[in-house]
Amino acid sequence: RARVLAASGRPAILVDDVVTTGATLRAAALALRAAGVEVPAAIAVAAA
Protein backbone atom coordinates (compact mmCIF):
# COMPACT_ATOMS: atom_id res chain seq x y z
CA ARG A 1 0.00 0.00 0.00
CA ALA A 2 2.89 2.37 0.64
CA ARG A 3 3.93 1.97 -3.00
CA VAL A 4 0.46 3.01 -4.14
CA LEU A 5 0.63 6.06 -1.89
CA ALA A 6 4.14 6.88 -3.13
CA ALA A 7 2.97 6.59 -6.74
CA SER A 8 0.16 9.05 -6.05
CA GLY A 9 2.66 11.70 -4.97
CA ARG A 10 0.55 12.53 -1.92
CA PRO A 11 2.07 12.98 1.53
CA ALA A 12 0.95 10.95 4.54
CA ILE A 13 0.10 12.30 7.96
CA LEU A 14 0.46 9.63 10.61
CA VAL A 15 -2.17 9.28 13.33
CA ASP A 16 -1.62 7.29 16.53
CA ASP A 17 -4.09 6.79 19.35
CA VAL A 18 -1.54 6.89 22.19
CA VAL A 19 2.14 7.78 22.17
CA THR A 20 4.38 6.24 24.81
CA THR A 21 7.92 6.11 23.42
CA GLY A 22 7.18 7.25 19.88
CA ALA A 23 8.66 4.04 18.49
CA THR A 24 5.53 3.10 16.53
CA LEU A 25 5.26 6.50 14.86
CA ARG A 26 8.98 6.47 14.10
CA ALA A 27 8.85 2.98 12.58
CA ALA A 28 5.84 3.89 10.45
CA ALA A 29 7.46 7.11 9.24
CA LEU A 30 10.70 5.31 8.39
CA ALA A 31 8.84 2.59 6.45
CA LEU A 32 6.80 5.12 4.50
CA ARG A 33 9.81 7.30 3.73
CA ALA A 34 11.74 4.24 2.57
CA ALA A 35 8.90 3.59 0.11
CA GLY A 36 9.16 7.16 -1.16
CA VAL A 37 6.27 8.70 0.74
CA GLU A 38 6.67 12.16 2.25
CA VAL A 39 5.64 12.23 5.93
CA PRO A 40 5.39 15.89 6.96
CA ALA A 41 3.59 15.37 10.28
CA ALA A 42 2.32 12.97 12.91
CA ILE A 43 -0.63 13.44 15.25
CA ALA A 44 -1.32 11.68 18.54
CA VAL A 45 -4.64 11.67 20.37
CA ALA A 46 -3.11 11.08 23.80
CA ALA A 47 0.21 10.59 25.54
CA ALA A 48 0.91 8.03 28.23
mmCIF file of N, CA and C in Angstrom:
data_model
loop_
_atom_site.group_PDB
_atom_site.id
_atom_site.type_symbol
_atom_site.label_atom_id
_atom_site.label_comp_id
_atom_site.label_asym_id
_atom_site.label_seq_id
_atom_site.Cartn_x
_atom_site.Cartn_y
_atom_site.Cartn_z
ATOM 1 N N ARG A 1 0.809 -1.201 0.000
ATOM 2 C CA ARG A 1 0.000 0.000 0.000
ATOM 3 C C ARG A 1 0.849 1.259 0.000
ATOM 4 N N ALA A 2 2.007 1.204 0.625
ATOM 5 C CA ALA A 2 2.891 2.367 0.639
ATOM 6 C C ALA A 2 3.331 2.715 -0.777
ATOM 7 N N ARG A 3 3.535 1.711 -1.610
ATOM 8 C CA ARG A 3 3.929 1.972 -2.996
ATOM 9 C C ARG A 3 2.830 2.690 -3.757
ATOM 10 N N VAL A 4 1.589 2.331 -3.492
ATOM 11 C CA VAL A 4 0.464 3.009 -4.138
ATOM 12 C C VAL A 4 0.425 4.467 -3.698
ATOM 13 N N LEU A 5 0.608 4.699 -2.410
ATOM 14 C CA LEU A 5 0.627 6.061 -1.892
ATOM 15 C C LEU A 5 1.796 6.838 -2.478
ATOM 16 N N ALA A 6 2.961 6.219 -2.561
ATOM 17 C CA ALA A 6 4.137 6.880 -3.133
ATOM 18 C C ALA A 6 3.891 7.243 -4.594
ATOM 19 N N ALA A 7 3.254 6.348 -5.324
ATOM 20 C CA ALA A 7 2.975 6.594 -6.738
ATOM 21 C C ALA A 7 1.995 7.744 -6.930
ATOM 22 N N SER A 8 1.142 7.968 -5.940
ATOM 23 C CA SER A 8 0.160 9.052 -6.052
ATOM 24 C C SER A 8 0.805 10.420 -5.863
ATOM 25 N N GLY A 9 1.985 10.432 -5.226
ATOM 26 C CA GLY A 9 2.656 11.703 -4.969
ATOM 27 C C GLY A 9 2.094 12.463 -3.786
ATOM 28 N N ARG A 10 1.170 11.867 -3.081
ATOM 29 C CA ARG A 10 0.551 12.528 -1.923
ATOM 30 C C ARG A 10 1.339 12.247 -0.652
ATOM 31 N N PRO A 11 1.409 13.224 0.252
ATOM 32 C CA PRO A 11 2.073 12.975 1.533
ATOM 33 C C PRO A 11 1.151 12.198 2.469
ATOM 34 N N ALA A 12 1.718 11.669 3.526
ATOM 35 C CA ALA A 12 0.949 10.946 4.538
ATOM 36 C C ALA A 12 1.131 11.630 5.881
ATOM 37 N N ILE A 13 0.048 11.808 6.589
ATOM 38 C CA ILE A 13 0.101 12.301 7.961
ATOM 39 C C ILE A 13 -0.248 11.121 8.855
ATOM 40 N N LEU A 14 0.669 10.776 9.733
ATOM 41 C CA LEU A 14 0.465 9.628 10.613
ATOM 42 C C LEU A 14 -0.416 10.006 11.792
ATOM 43 N N VAL A 15 -1.287 9.086 12.180
ATOM 44 C CA VAL A 15 -2.168 9.283 13.332
ATOM 45 C C VAL A 15 -2.017 8.079 14.253
ATOM 46 N N ASP A 16 -1.767 8.355 15.533
ATOM 47 C CA ASP A 16 -1.623 7.290 16.530
ATOM 48 C C ASP A 16 -2.576 7.593 17.673
ATOM 49 N N ASP A 17 -3.151 6.559 18.268
ATOM 50 C CA ASP A 17 -4.090 6.793 19.354
ATOM 51 C C ASP A 17 -3.384 7.217 20.640
ATOM 52 N N VAL A 18 -2.277 6.562 20.969
ATOM 53 C CA VAL A 18 -1.538 6.889 22.188
ATOM 54 C C VAL A 18 -0.043 6.811 21.885
ATOM 55 N N VAL A 19 0.684 7.796 22.333
ATOM 56 C CA VAL A 19 2.138 7.777 22.170
ATOM 57 C C VAL A 19 2.777 7.512 23.522
ATOM 58 N N THR A 20 3.617 6.502 23.586
ATOM 59 C CA THR A 20 4.383 6.236 24.807
ATOM 60 C C THR A 20 5.841 6.607 24.541
ATOM 61 N N THR A 21 6.517 5.812 23.732
ATOM 62 C CA THR A 21 7.920 6.114 23.423
ATOM 63 C C THR A 21 8.088 6.785 22.073
ATOM 64 N N GLY A 22 7.074 6.707 21.233
ATOM 65 C CA GLY A 22 7.176 7.251 19.883
ATOM 66 C C GLY A 22 7.733 6.249 18.887
ATOM 67 N N ALA A 23 8.042 5.047 19.353
ATOM 68 C CA ALA A 23 8.656 4.037 18.491
ATOM 69 C C ALA A 23 7.746 3.624 17.340
ATOM 70 N N THR A 24 6.453 3.518 17.585
ATOM 71 C CA THR A 24 5.529 3.105 16.528
ATOM 72 C C THR A 24 5.447 4.166 15.442
ATOM 73 N N LEU A 25 5.307 5.426 15.840
ATOM 74 C CA LEU A 25 5.265 6.504 14.855
ATOM 75 C C LEU A 25 6.570 6.582 14.076
ATOM 76 N N ARG A 26 7.675 6.418 14.764
ATOM 77 C CA ARG A 26 8.980 6.468 14.096
ATOM 78 C C ARG A 26 9.116 5.336 13.079
ATOM 79 N N ALA A 27 8.745 4.131 13.478
ATOM 80 C CA ALA A 27 8.847 2.985 12.577
ATOM 81 C C ALA A 27 7.951 3.165 11.352
ATOM 82 N N ALA A 28 6.752 3.665 11.566
ATOM 83 C CA ALA A 28 5.840 3.888 10.449
ATOM 84 C C ALA A 28 6.385 4.956 9.508
ATOM 85 N N ALA A 29 6.902 6.039 10.068
ATOM 86 C CA ALA A 29 7.465 7.112 9.244
ATOM 87 C C ALA A 29 8.664 6.608 8.452
ATOM 88 N N LEU A 30 9.533 5.837 9.078
ATOM 89 C CA LEU A 30 10.703 5.305 8.385
ATOM 90 C C LEU A 30 10.296 4.375 7.248
ATOM 91 N N ALA A 31 9.299 3.523 7.486
ATOM 92 C CA ALA A 31 8.845 2.594 6.449
ATOM 93 C C ALA A 31 8.232 3.345 5.272
ATOM 94 N N LEU A 32 7.413 4.348 5.573
ATOM 95 C CA LEU A 32 6.800 5.124 4.496
ATOM 96 C C LEU A 32 7.839 5.916 3.717
ATOM 97 N N ARG A 33 8.759 6.538 4.415
ATOM 98 C CA ARG A 33 9.812 7.303 3.734
ATOM 99 C C ARG A 33 10.680 6.395 2.877
ATOM 100 N N ALA A 34 10.957 5.189 3.351
ATOM 101 C CA ALA A 34 11.744 4.236 2.571
ATOM 102 C C ALA A 34 11.029 3.851 1.280
ATOM 103 N N ALA A 35 9.695 3.904 1.303
ATOM 104 C CA ALA A 35 8.900 3.594 0.115
ATOM 105 C C ALA A 35 8.718 4.812 -0.783
ATOM 106 N N GLY A 36 9.255 5.953 -0.342
ATOM 107 C CA GLY A 36 9.163 7.159 -1.161
ATOM 108 C C GLY A 36 8.013 8.077 -0.833
ATOM 109 N N VAL A 37 7.394 7.869 0.319
ATOM 110 C CA VAL A 37 6.266 8.699 0.738
ATOM 111 C C VAL A 37 6.764 9.823 1.641
ATOM 112 N N GLU A 38 6.331 11.040 1.375
ATOM 113 C CA GLU A 38 6.666 12.165 2.254
ATOM 114 C C GLU A 38 5.776 12.074 3.498
ATOM 115 N N VAL A 39 6.384 12.253 4.664
ATOM 116 C CA VAL A 39 5.643 12.234 5.928
ATOM 117 C C VAL A 39 5.935 13.562 6.649
ATOM 118 N N PRO A 40 5.112 14.582 6.402
ATOM 119 C CA PRO A 40 5.390 15.888 6.962
ATOM 120 C C PRO A 40 4.968 16.059 8.421
ATOM 121 N N ALA A 41 4.092 15.175 8.926
ATOM 122 C CA ALA A 41 3.586 15.374 10.282
ATOM 123 C C ALA A 41 3.041 14.076 10.857
ATOM 124 N N ALA A 42 2.953 14.073 12.185
ATOM 125 C CA ALA A 42 2.324 12.972 12.915
ATOM 126 C C ALA A 42 1.458 13.588 13.999
ATOM 127 N N ILE A 43 0.337 12.954 14.252
ATOM 128 C CA ILE A 43 -0.628 13.439 15.245
ATOM 129 C C ILE A 43 -0.911 12.312 16.227
ATOM 130 N N ALA A 44 -0.954 12.662 17.518
ATOM 131 C CA ALA A 44 -1.322 11.678 18.542
ATOM 132 C C ALA A 44 -2.522 12.208 19.308
ATOM 133 N N VAL A 45 -3.427 11.302 19.628
ATOM 134 C CA VAL A 45 -4.636 11.672 20.368
ATOM 135 C C VAL A 45 -4.337 11.839 21.851
ATOM 136 N N ALA A 46 -3.438 11.022 22.373
ATOM 137 C CA ALA A 46 -3.111 11.076 23.798
ATOM 138 C C ALA A 46 -1.666 10.637 24.015
ATOM 139 N N ALA A 47 -1.131 11.022 25.150
ATOM 140 C CA ALA A 47 0.209 10.592 25.537
ATOM 141 C C ALA A 47 0.136 9.844 26.863
ATOM 142 N N ALA A 48 0.940 8.827 27.002
ATOM 143 C CA ALA A 48 0.914 8.030 28.226
ATOM 144 C C ALA A 48 1.849 8.626 29.256
#
